[in-house]
PDB file of C-alpha atoms in Angstrom:
ATOM      1  CA  UNK W   1      43.294   6.887  56.653  1.00 42.00           C
ATOM      2  CA  UNK W   2      46.062   7.242  54.090  1.00 45.00           C
ATOM      3  CA  UNK W   3      46.660   5.015  51.113  1.00 44.00           C
ATOM      4  CA  UNK W   4      49.799   4.901  49.015  1.00 42.00           C
ATOM      5  CA  UNK W   5      49.489   6.014  45.410  1.00 40.00           C
ATOM      6  CA  UNK W   6      52.106   6.342  42.653  1.00 43.00           C
ATOM      7  CA  UNK W   7      55.708   7.142  43.595  1.00 47.00           C
ATOM      8  CA  UNK W   8      55.098   6.517  47.297  1.00 50.00           C
ATOM      9  CA  UNK W   9      52.848   9.535  47.766  1.00 50.00           C
ATOM     10  CA  UNK W  10      50.019   9.328  50.274  1.00 51.00           C
ATOM     11  CA  UNK W  11      46.410  10.081  49.442  1.00 52.00           C
ATOM     12  CA  UNK W  12      44.364  11.019  52.500  1.00 52.00           C
ATOM     13  CA  UNK W  13      40.661  10.753  52.986  1.00 57.00           C
ATOM     14  CA  UNK W  14      39.344  14.061  54.324  1.00 59.00           C
ATOM     15  CA  UNK W  15      37.043  13.809  57.326  1.00 58.00           C
ATOM     16  CA  UNK W  16      34.382  16.464  57.735  1.00 61.00           C
ATOM     17  CA  UNK W  17      34.285  17.921  61.237  1.00 62.00           C
ATOM     18  CA  UNK W  18      30.486  17.580  61.346  1.00 66.00           C
ATOM     19  CA  UNK W  19      30.984  13.780  61.433  1.00 69.00           C
ATOM     20  CA  UNK W  20      33.052  14.020  64.624  1.00 77.00           C
ATOM     21  CA  UNK W  21      31.717  13.557  68.162  1.00 76.00           C
ATOM     22  CA  UNK W  22      30.871  16.758  70.043  1.00 79.00           C
ATOM     23  CA  UNK W  23      33.835  16.499  72.412  1.00 80.00           C
ATOM     24  CA  UNK W  24      36.238  16.333  69.452  1.00 82.00           C
ATOM     25  CA  UNK W  25      34.613  19.383  67.830  1.00 84.00           C
ATOM     26  CA  UNK W  26      34.979  21.269  71.124  1.00 86.00           C
ATOM     27  CA  UNK W  27      38.617  20.130  71.388  1.00 85.00           C
ATOM     28  CA  UNK W  28      39.284  21.528  67.898  1.00 85.00           C
ATOM     29  CA  UNK W  29      38.023  24.944  69.007  1.00 86.00           C
ATOM     30  CA  UNK W  30      40.145  24.860  72.188  1.00 87.00           C
ATOM     31  CA  UNK W  31      43.192  23.621  70.271  1.00 86.00           C
ATOM     32  CA  UNK W  32      42.901  26.438  67.702  1.00 86.00           C
ATOM     33  CA  UNK W  33      42.606  28.990  70.531  1.00 88.00           C
ATOM     34  CA  UNK W  34      45.689  27.515  72.233  1.00 87.00           C
ATOM     35  CA  UNK W  35      47.626  27.633  68.956  1.00 85.00           C
ATOM     36  CA  UNK W  36      46.797  31.323  68.519  1.00 85.00           C
ATOM     37  CA  UNK W  37      47.974  32.198  72.023  1.00 87.00           C
ATOM     38  CA  UNK W  38      50.886  29.742  72.206  1.00 80.00           C
ATOM     39  CA  UNK W  39      49.407  28.041  75.303  1.00 77.00           C
ATOM     40  CA  UNK W  40      49.701  24.318  75.941  1.00 71.00           C
ATOM     41  CA  UNK W  41      51.918  23.754  72.927  1.00 81.00           C
ATOM     42  CA  UNK W  42      53.227  20.180  72.795  1.00 87.00           C
ATOM     43  CA  UNK W  43      55.440  19.449  69.827  1.00 91.00           C
ATOM     44  CA  UNK W  44      54.579  16.281  67.895  1.00 90.00           C
ATOM     45  CA  UNK W  45      57.551  14.424  66.422  1.00 91.00           C
ATOM     46  CA  UNK W  46      55.750  12.211  63.840  1.00 88.00           C
ATOM     47  CA  UNK W  47      58.202   9.396  64.586  1.00 86.00           C
ATOM     48  CA  UNK W  48      56.099   6.756  62.841  1.00 82.00           C
ATOM     49  CA  UNK W  49      55.801   8.879  59.685  1.00 85.00           C
ATOM     50  CA  UNK W  50      51.999   8.668  59.691  1.00 85.00           C
ATOM     51  CA  UNK W  51      51.642  12.343  58.770  1.00 88.00           C
ATOM     52  CA  UNK W  52      53.082  14.219  55.772  1.00 89.00           C
ATOM     53  CA  UNK W  53      56.758  15.187  55.940  1.00 91.00           C
ATOM     54  CA  UNK W  54      57.484  18.674  57.167  1.00 93.00           C
ATOM     55  CA  UNK W  55      58.859  21.353  54.873  1.00 92.00           C
ATOM     56  CA  UNK W  56      61.410  23.885  56.118  1.00 93.00           C
ATOM     57  CA  UNK W  57      59.978  25.974  58.962  1.00 94.00           C
ATOM     58  CA  UNK W  58      56.935  23.761  59.541  1.00 95.00           C
ATOM     59  CA  UNK W  59      56.124  22.075  62.855  1.00 94.00           C
ATOM     60  CA  UNK W  60      53.512  19.727  64.257  1.00 94.00           C
ATOM     61  CA  UNK W  61      51.787  20.301  67.583  1.00 92.00           C
ATOM     62  CA  UNK W  62      49.526  17.791  69.328  1.00 89.00           C
ATOM     63  CA  UNK W  63      46.487  18.145  71.553  1.00 87.00           C
ATOM     64  CA  UNK W  64      45.022  15.402  73.709  1.00 84.00           C
ATOM     65  CA  UNK W  65      41.279  14.890  73.299  1.00 83.00           C
ATOM     66  CA  UNK W  66      39.624  13.793  76.515  1.00 71.00           C
ATOM     67  CA  UNK W  67      41.149  11.464  79.084  1.00 66.00           C
ATOM     68  CA  UNK W  68      42.050   7.790  79.171  1.00 60.00           C
ATOM     69  CA  UNK W  69      39.136   5.383  79.397  1.00 59.00           C
ATOM     70  CA  UNK W  70      38.993   2.158  81.402  1.00 64.00           C
ATOM     71  CA  UNK W  71      41.026  -0.422  79.526  1.00 66.00           C
ATOM     72  CA  UNK W  72      43.281   2.101  77.734  1.00 60.00           C
ATOM     73  CA  UNK W  73      46.832   0.826  77.820  1.00 59.00           C
ATOM     74  CA  UNK W  74      48.262   4.366  77.990  1.00 56.00           C
ATOM     75  CA  UNK W  75      47.462   6.840  80.797  1.00 56.00           C
ATOM     76  CA  UNK W  76      46.780   9.756  78.429  1.00 57.00           C
ATOM     77  CA  UNK W  77      44.209   7.999  76.263  1.00 58.00           C
ATOM     78  CA  UNK W  78      44.271   7.418  72.531  1.00 70.00           C
ATOM     79  CA  UNK W  79      42.555  10.403  70.930  1.00 80.00           C
ATOM     80  CA  UNK W  80      44.689  13.197  69.494  1.00 86.00           C
ATOM     81  CA  UNK W  81      44.540  16.212  67.265  1.00 88.00           C
ATOM     82  CA  UNK W  82      47.699  17.332  65.477  1.00 90.00           C
ATOM     83  CA  UNK W  83      48.096  20.696  63.761  1.00 90.00           C
ATOM     84  CA  UNK W  84      50.575  21.495  61.005  1.00 93.00           C
ATOM     85  CA  UNK W  85      51.854  25.064  61.348  1.00 91.00           C
ATOM     86  CA  UNK W  86      54.207  27.108  59.214  1.00 92.00           C
ATOM     87  CA  UNK W  87      56.955  29.387  60.555  1.00 90.00           C
ATOM     88  CA  UNK W  88      54.417  32.227  60.933  1.00 88.00           C
ATOM     89  CA  UNK W  89      52.149  29.988  63.065  1.00 86.00           C
ATOM     90  CA  UNK W  90      49.548  29.741  60.307  1.00 89.00           C
ATOM     91  CA  UNK W  91      47.442  26.590  60.441  1.00 88.00           C
ATOM     92  CA  UNK W  92      48.120  24.519  57.314  1.00 91.00           C
ATOM     93  CA  UNK W  93      46.439  21.243  58.250  1.00 89.00           C
ATOM     94  CA  UNK W  94      44.610  19.495  61.044  1.00 89.00           C
ATOM     95  CA  UNK W  95      44.661  15.745  61.703  1.00 90.00           C
ATOM     96  CA  UNK W  96      42.738  13.476  64.098  1.00 87.00           C
ATOM     97  CA  UNK W  97      43.173   9.946  65.371  1.00 84.00           C
ATOM     98  CA  UNK W  98      40.968   7.882  67.609  1.00 78.00           C
ATOM     99  CA  UNK W  99      43.836   5.431  68.170  1.00 67.00           C
ATOM    100  CA  UNK W 100      47.046   7.419  68.647  1.00 55.00           C
ATOM    101  CA  UNK W 101      49.125   4.359  69.540  1.00 57.00           C
ATOM    102  CA  UNK W 102      48.228   2.467  66.333  1.00 58.00           C
ATOM    103  CA  UNK W 103      50.337   3.350  63.311  1.00 58.00           C
ATOM    104  CA  UNK W 104      48.610   4.773  60.251  1.00 56.00           C
ATOM    105  CA  UNK W 105      45.302   5.798  61.822  1.00 74.00           C
ATOM    106  CA  UNK W 106      45.456   9.562  61.148  1.00 78.00           C
ATOM    107  CA  UNK W 107      42.669  11.297  59.241  1.00 80.00           C
ATOM    108  CA  UNK W 108      42.993  14.779  57.822  1.00 83.00           C
ATOM    109  CA  UNK W 109      40.171  17.070  58.874  1.00 82.00           C
ATOM    110  CA  UNK W 110      38.375  19.608  56.776  1.00 74.00           C
ATOM    111  CA  UNK W 111      38.310  22.901  58.596  1.00 61.00           C
ATOM    112  CA  UNK W 112      37.151  26.417  57.720  1.00 49.00           C
TER     113      UNK W 112
END
């Protein structure tokens, strides 16, 4: 979760991947493989501004984790991974939310 610090900057709490459920850890591996090959690339627009602003040449891509559960108000479910890539398709950051449709719920992941 991000908190605002001086001059409107966001400070993010880093979430270690070993604290994530197994299906999310597996999704991270699949997502990274898809990013390398260019498969299943869905651009993420960051319309709510919950993630850091993009610099020139950077793009966000999202990956759905699992399926919708009974009671989910959206058919695709709420869990997402979002990767920040530069123009050379290098992974600069990885973010996770367990509640995609709630503003401000992104956590930055630590990754190797």
